[in-house]
Each structure stands twice: as C-alpha cells, then as structure tokens.
Amino acid sequence: MRTYKGSIKTDVQGSEVEFEFEVEDNATQAEIEYEAKQAAFEHVEWNYAEVKGA
C-alpha cells in the first residue's frame, strides 16, 4: 500500500483541510485520482435544489 496526502479548500479563508488516503502499490493514476476524490468528499457537505421559474 502507498499513502498519499491531499488537501481540499474553498475560496473561504481558512477552509483548507488535509487528509490522507491509501492505494494499492500498483494503482494507476486514474485509481489514485479516484481515491483522492473519494477521500476529499468525506470532508465536504453539499446539497442542491432545482430553481423553479428561472
């Protein structure tokens, strides 16, 4: 296993969060990026709603 450190932030001052995630030794670049996104989304709370009449 290999361990990576990532970070996620918004345009809000002080919003940066660091995190770590692991991938198999033979993980492809696409697999590493996928796992990074999955780990980042564990720190994000978001929602959406349809805008009616727009």
Short mmCIF file of C-alpha atoms in Angstrom, two decimals:
data_model
loop_
_atom_site.label_atom_id
_atom_site.label_comp_id
_atom_site.label_asym_id
_atom_site.label_seq_id
_atom_site.Cartn_x
_atom_site.Cartn_y
_atom_site.Cartn_z
CA MET A 1 0.00 0.00 0.00
CA ARG A 2 1.04 3.56 -0.68
CA THR A 3 -0.15 6.52 1.36
CA TYR A 4 -0.85 9.94 -0.14
CA LYS A 5 -1.61 13.27 1.50
CA GLY A 6 -4.19 15.53 -0.12
CA SER A 7 -5.89 18.79 0.66
CA ILE A 8 -9.18 20.42 -0.14
CA LYS A 9 -10.19 24.06 0.23
CA THR A 10 -12.75 26.57 -0.92
CA ASP A 11 -12.47 30.27 -1.62
CA VAL A 12 -13.27 30.90 2.07
CA GLN A 13 -10.28 31.95 4.16
CA GLY A 14 -9.11 29.14 6.47
CA SER A 15 -11.15 26.39 4.81
CA GLU A 16 -8.21 24.14 3.86
CA VAL A 17 -8.32 20.57 5.20
CA GLU A 18 -5.57 18.00 4.78
CA PHE A 19 -6.27 14.28 4.58
CA GLU A 20 -4.51 11.01 3.84
CA PHE A 21 -5.63 8.08 1.75
CA GLU A 22 -4.16 4.77 0.68
CA VAL A 23 -4.00 2.94 -2.64
CA GLU A 24 -2.55 -0.37 -3.71
CA ASP A 25 1.10 -0.37 -4.78
CA ASN A 26 0.12 -0.99 -8.40
CA ALA A 27 -2.67 1.64 -8.55
CA THR A 28 -2.96 3.55 -11.81
CA GLN A 29 -3.04 7.35 -11.95
CA ALA A 30 -6.80 7.17 -12.57
CA GLU A 31 -7.29 4.97 -9.49
CA ILE A 32 -5.20 7.33 -7.35
CA GLU A 33 -7.23 10.33 -8.52
CA TYR A 34 -10.49 8.46 -7.83
CA GLU A 35 -9.41 7.57 -4.29
CA ALA A 36 -8.23 11.15 -3.68
CA LYS A 37 -11.65 12.48 -4.70
CA GLN A 38 -13.43 9.91 -2.53
CA ALA A 39 -11.28 10.87 0.48
CA ALA A 40 -11.82 14.59 -0.17
CA PHE A 41 -15.60 14.21 -0.36
CA GLU A 42 -15.59 12.71 3.13
CA HIS A 43 -14.87 16.30 4.28
CA VAL A 44 -17.49 18.05 2.13
CA GLU A 45 -21.13 18.60 2.91
CA TRP A 46 -23.15 19.90 -0.03
CA ASN A 47 -26.63 19.91 -1.50
CA TYR A 48 -28.60 21.23 -4.42
CA ALA A 49 -32.16 22.20 -5.28
CA GLU A 50 -33.94 22.94 -8.54
CA VAL A 51 -34.61 26.61 -9.22
CA LYS A 52 -38.21 26.90 -10.40
CA GLY A 53 -39.28 29.62 -12.80
CA ALA A 54 -35.76 30.57 -13.84
#
